[in-house]
Coordinates of C-alpha atoms and ligand atoms in Angstrom, one line a residue:
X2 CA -113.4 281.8 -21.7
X3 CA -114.4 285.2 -19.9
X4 CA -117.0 286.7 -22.7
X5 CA -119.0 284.8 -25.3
X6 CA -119.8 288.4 -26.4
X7 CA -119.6 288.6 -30.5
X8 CA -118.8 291.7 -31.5
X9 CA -118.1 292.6 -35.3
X10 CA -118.0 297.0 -34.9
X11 CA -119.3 299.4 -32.5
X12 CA -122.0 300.8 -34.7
X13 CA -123.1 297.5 -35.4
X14 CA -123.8 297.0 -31.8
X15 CA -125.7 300.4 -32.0
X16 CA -127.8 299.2 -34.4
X17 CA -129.1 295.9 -33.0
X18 CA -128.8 296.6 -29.4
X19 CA -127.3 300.1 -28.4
X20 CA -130.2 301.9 -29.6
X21 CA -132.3 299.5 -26.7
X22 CA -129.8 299.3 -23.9
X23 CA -129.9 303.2 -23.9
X24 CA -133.9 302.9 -23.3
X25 CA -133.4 300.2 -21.2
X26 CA -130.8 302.2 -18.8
X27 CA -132.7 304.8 -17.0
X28 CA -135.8 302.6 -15.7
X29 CA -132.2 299.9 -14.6
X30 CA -130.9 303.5 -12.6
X31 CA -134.6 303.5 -10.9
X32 CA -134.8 300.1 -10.0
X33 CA -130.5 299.7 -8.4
X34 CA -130.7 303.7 -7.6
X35 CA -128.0 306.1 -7.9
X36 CA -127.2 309.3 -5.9
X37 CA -125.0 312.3 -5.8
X38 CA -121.5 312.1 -5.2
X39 CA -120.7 308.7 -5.6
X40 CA -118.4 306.5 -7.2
X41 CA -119.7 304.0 -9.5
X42 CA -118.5 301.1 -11.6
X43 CA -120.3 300.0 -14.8
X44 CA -119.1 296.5 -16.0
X45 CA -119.5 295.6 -19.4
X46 CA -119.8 299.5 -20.8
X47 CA -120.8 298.9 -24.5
X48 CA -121.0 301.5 -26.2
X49 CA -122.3 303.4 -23.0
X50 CA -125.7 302.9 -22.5
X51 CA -125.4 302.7 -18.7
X52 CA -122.0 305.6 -18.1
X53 CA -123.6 308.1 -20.1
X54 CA -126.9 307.7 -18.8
X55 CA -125.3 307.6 -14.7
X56 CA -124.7 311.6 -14.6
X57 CA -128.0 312.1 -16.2
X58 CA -129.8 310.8 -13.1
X59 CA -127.4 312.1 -10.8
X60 CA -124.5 314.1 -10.1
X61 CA -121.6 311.1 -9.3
X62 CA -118.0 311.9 -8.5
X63 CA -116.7 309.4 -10.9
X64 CA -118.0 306.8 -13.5
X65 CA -115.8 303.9 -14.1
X66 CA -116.6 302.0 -17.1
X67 CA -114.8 298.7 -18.0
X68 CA -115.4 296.6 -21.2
X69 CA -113.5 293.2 -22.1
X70 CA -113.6 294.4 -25.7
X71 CA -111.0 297.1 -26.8
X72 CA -113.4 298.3 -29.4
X73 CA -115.9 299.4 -27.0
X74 CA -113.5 301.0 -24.8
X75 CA -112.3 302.8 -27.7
X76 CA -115.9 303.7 -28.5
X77 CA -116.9 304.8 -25.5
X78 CA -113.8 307.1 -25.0
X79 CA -113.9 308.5 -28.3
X80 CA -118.4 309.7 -27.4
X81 CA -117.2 310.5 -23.9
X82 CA -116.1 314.4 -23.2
X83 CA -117.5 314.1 -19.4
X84 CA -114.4 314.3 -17.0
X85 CA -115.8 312.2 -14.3
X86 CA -115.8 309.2 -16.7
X87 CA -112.8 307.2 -16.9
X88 CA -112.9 304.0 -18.9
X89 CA -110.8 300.9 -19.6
X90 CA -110.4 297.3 -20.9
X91 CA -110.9 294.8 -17.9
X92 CA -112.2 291.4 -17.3
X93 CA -115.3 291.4 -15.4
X94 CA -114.3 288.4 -13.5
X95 CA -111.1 289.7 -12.3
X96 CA -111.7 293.5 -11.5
X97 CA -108.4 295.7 -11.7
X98 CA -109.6 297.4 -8.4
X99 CA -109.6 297.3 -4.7
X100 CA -111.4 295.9 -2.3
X101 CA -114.5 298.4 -1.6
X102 CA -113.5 301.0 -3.7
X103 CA -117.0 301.9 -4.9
X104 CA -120.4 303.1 -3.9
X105 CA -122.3 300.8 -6.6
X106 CA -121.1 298.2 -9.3
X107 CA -123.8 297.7 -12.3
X108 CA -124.0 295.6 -15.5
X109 CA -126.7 296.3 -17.9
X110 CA -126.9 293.2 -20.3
X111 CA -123.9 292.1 -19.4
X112 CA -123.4 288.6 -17.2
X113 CA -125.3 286.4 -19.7
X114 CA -122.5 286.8 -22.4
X115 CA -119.8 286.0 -19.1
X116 CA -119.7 282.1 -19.1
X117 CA -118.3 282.1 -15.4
X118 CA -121.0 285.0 -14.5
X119 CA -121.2 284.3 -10.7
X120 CA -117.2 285.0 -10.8
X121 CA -118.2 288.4 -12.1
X122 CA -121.1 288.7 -9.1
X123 CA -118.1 288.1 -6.7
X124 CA -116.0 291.0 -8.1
X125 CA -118.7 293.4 -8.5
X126 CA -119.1 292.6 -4.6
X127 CA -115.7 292.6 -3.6
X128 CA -115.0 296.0 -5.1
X129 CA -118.4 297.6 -3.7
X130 CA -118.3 298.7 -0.3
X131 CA -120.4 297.6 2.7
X132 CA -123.6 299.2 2.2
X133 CA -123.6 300.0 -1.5
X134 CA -125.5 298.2 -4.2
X135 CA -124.7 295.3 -6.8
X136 CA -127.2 295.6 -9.5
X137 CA -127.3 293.8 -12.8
X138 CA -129.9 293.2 -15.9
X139 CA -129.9 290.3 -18.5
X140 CA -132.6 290.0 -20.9
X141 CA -135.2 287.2 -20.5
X142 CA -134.2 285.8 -24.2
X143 CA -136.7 282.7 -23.3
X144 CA -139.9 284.7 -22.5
X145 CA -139.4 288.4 -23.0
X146 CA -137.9 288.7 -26.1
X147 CA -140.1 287.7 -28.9
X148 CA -138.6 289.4 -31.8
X149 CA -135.5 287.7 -31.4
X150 CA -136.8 284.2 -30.6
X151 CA -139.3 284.7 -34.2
X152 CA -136.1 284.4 -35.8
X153 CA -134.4 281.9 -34.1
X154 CA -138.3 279.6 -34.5
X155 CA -138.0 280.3 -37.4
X156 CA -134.8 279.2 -38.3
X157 CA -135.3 276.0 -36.0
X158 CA -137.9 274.9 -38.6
X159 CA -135.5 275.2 -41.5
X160 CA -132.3 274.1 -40.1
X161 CA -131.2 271.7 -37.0
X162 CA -128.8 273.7 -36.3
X163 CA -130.5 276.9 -35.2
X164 CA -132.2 274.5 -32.8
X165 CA -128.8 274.3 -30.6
X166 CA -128.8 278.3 -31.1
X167 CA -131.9 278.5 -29.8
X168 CA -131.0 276.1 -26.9
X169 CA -127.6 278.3 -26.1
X170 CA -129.7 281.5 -26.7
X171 CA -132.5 281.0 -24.5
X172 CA -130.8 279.7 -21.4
X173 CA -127.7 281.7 -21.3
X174 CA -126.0 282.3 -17.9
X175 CA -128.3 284.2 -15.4
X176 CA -131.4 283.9 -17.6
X177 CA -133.7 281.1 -16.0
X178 CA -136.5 281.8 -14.0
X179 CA -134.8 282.7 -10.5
X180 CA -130.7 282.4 -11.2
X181 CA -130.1 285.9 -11.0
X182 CA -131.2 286.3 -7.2
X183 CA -130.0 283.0 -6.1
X184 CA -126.8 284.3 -7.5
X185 CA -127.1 287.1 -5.7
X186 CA -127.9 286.1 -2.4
X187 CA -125.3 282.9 -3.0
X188 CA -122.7 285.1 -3.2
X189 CA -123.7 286.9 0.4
X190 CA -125.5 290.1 -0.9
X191 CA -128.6 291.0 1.3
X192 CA -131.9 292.0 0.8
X193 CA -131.8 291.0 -2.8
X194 CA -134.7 292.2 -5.3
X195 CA -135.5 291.3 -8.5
X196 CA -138.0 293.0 -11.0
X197 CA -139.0 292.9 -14.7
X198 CA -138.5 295.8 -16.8
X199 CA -139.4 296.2 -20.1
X200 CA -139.2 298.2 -22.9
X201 CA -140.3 298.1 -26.6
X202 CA -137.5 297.6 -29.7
X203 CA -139.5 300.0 -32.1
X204 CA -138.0 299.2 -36.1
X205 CA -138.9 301.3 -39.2
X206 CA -139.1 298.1 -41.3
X207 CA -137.9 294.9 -41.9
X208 CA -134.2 296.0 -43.5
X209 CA -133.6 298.2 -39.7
X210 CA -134.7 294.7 -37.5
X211 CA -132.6 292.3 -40.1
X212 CA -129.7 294.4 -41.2
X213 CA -127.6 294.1 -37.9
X214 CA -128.8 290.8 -37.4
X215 CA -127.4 290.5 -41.3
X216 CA -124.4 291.8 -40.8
X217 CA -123.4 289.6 -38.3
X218 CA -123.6 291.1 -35.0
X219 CA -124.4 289.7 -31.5
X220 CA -125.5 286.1 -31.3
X221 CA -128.1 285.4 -33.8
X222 CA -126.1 287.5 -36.4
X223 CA -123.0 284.6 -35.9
X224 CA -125.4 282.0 -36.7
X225 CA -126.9 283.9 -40.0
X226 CA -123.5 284.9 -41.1
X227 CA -122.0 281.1 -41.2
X228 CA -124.6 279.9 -43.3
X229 CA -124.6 278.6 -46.8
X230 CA -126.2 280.9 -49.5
X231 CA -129.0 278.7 -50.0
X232 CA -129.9 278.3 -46.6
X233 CA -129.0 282.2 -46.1
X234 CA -131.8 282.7 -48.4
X235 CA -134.4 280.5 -47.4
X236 CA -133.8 281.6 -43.8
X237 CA -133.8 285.7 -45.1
X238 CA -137.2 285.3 -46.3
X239 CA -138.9 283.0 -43.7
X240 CA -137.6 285.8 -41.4
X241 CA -139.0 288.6 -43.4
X242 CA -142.6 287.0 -44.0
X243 CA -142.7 285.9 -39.9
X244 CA -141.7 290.1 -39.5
X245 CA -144.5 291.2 -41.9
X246 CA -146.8 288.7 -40.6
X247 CA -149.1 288.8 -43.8
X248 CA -149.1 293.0 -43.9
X249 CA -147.3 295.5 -46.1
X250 CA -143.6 296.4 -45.2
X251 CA -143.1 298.8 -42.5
X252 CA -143.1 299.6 -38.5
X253 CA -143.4 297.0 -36.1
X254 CA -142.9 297.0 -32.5
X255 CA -141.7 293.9 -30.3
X256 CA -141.6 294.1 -26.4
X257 CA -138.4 293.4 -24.8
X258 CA -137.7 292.1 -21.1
X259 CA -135.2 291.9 -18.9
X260 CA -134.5 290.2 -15.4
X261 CA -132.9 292.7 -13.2
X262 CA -131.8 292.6 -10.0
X263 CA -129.9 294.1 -6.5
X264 CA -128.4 293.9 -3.6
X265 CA -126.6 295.3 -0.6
X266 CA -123.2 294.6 0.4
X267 CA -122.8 293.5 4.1
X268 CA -121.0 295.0 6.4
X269 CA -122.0 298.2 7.0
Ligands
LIG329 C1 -124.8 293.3 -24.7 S1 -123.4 294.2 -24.5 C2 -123.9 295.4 -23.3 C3 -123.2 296.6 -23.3 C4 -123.7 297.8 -22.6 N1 -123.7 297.6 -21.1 C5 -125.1 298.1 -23.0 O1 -126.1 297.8 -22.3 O2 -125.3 298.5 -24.2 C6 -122.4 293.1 -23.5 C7 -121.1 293.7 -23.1 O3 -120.4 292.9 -22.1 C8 -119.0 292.9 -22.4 N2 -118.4 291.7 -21.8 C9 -118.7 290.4 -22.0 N3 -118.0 289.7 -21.1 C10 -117.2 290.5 -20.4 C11 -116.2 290.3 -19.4 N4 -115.9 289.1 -18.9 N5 -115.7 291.4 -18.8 C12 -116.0 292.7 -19.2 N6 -116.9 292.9 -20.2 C13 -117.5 291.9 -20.8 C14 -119.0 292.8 -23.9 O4 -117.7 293.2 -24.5 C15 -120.1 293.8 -24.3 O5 -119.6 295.1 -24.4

């Protein structure tokens, strides 16, 4: 299998994630760097978080964006009217390009849902030139992402089987402690970094953190939508008083962090 992404409708993902990913994108453009007149590859496009945010911090010749999904492709070309950005359906782990045919090759939140993720490492290298950077960001769904794992503790009290999504949640591929630069520097990059960045996932009320989640996007919303209507319920409102946390409905705020980390292409 070469995604575990789910992925019900594009502004579904905009609702539980896009609306984070495009915070999330410009402190990933500090950290793996980005500069004028270069070519650069974004695997695992979304909805565009990353391509639309590229020609913001600089002024790149060309933005290729690749997604495994057709409907983000589709989204992204229909919210793109930038020339320089060209996107497509491809597989992250076997790259429709040529050897060092880019200045940089990013993935924003992309490698934990690719089960063979250090295949994907290779082919971001491969198609990056000597010299240029490989940069990539996965969310720390153990540690640093607490309102997601209040539901899935949550859940895990009511139901076994949210234990096993927890389990499958928290360690996904690159998110341990330490994979991501092993990875990295396994698969011959050089002075490889790795930072934390964070952000905060800001929600009106409870209905704007559930309702995604509801509707059965991303992980968490697969596991909600194949559940009884008893359980449904019970879970629904263990969920909502763990949200409110004894307080009148309303804004909350949950920090969010991710792993995120680079490295140079030999060679140069
Ligand atoms: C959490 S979304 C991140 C999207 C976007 N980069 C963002 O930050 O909003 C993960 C994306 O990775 C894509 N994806 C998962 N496995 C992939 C693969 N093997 N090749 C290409 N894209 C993949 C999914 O289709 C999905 O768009």
């Amino acid at each position: 299998m070469t995604s575990s992404f789910n992925v019900q409708s594009a502004a579904g993902y905009e609702q539980l994630m896009g609306r984070w990913s495009r915070r999330l994108a410009p402190s990933f453009i500090d950290f793996a760097g980005v500069a004028d007149g270069e070519r650069v590859l974004d695997v695992g496009c979304g909805t565009g978080s990353l391509t639309f945010a590229l020609p913001r911090a600089a002024d790149v010749s060309e933005i290729v964006a690749i997604d495994f999904s057709p409907v983000f492709v589709e989204a992204t070309i229909r919210a793109s009217s930038d020339p320089r950005i060209k996107v497509q359906q491809a597989d992250a782990c076997a790259l429709p390009f040529a050897d060092a045919s880019f200045d940089r090759a990013m993935a924003l939140l992309v490698l934990h849902f690719v089960p063979e993720s250090g295949k994907a490492v290779a082919e971001m290298r491969r198609v990056t030139r000597p010299g240029g950077v490989v940069s990539a960001v996965v969310w720390d769904h153990y540690g640093g992402m607490p309102g997601m794992r209040m539901v899935l503790d949550v859940a895990a009290m009511l139901d076994e089987k949210a234990d096993q999504v927890r389990s499958r949640y928290c360690f996904q591929p690159m998110m341990r402690p330490g994979e991501m630069i092993q990875n990295f520097a396994a698969h011959g990059l050089e002075r490889v970094e790795q930072t934390s960045l964070m952000i905060r996932m800001d929600y009106q009320s409870f209905e704007d953190f559930w309702q995604p989640i509801a509707a059965g996007e991303g992980p968490l919303g697969k596991y909600i939508g194949a559940l009884d209507s008893g359980q449904r319920a019970k879970i629904d409102a263990a969920v909502r008083a763990a949200y409110q946390a004894g307080q009148p409905d309303g804004p909350r705020s949950f920090a969010a962090v991710a792993w995120a980390c680079r490295g140079i292409v030999p060679g140069a």
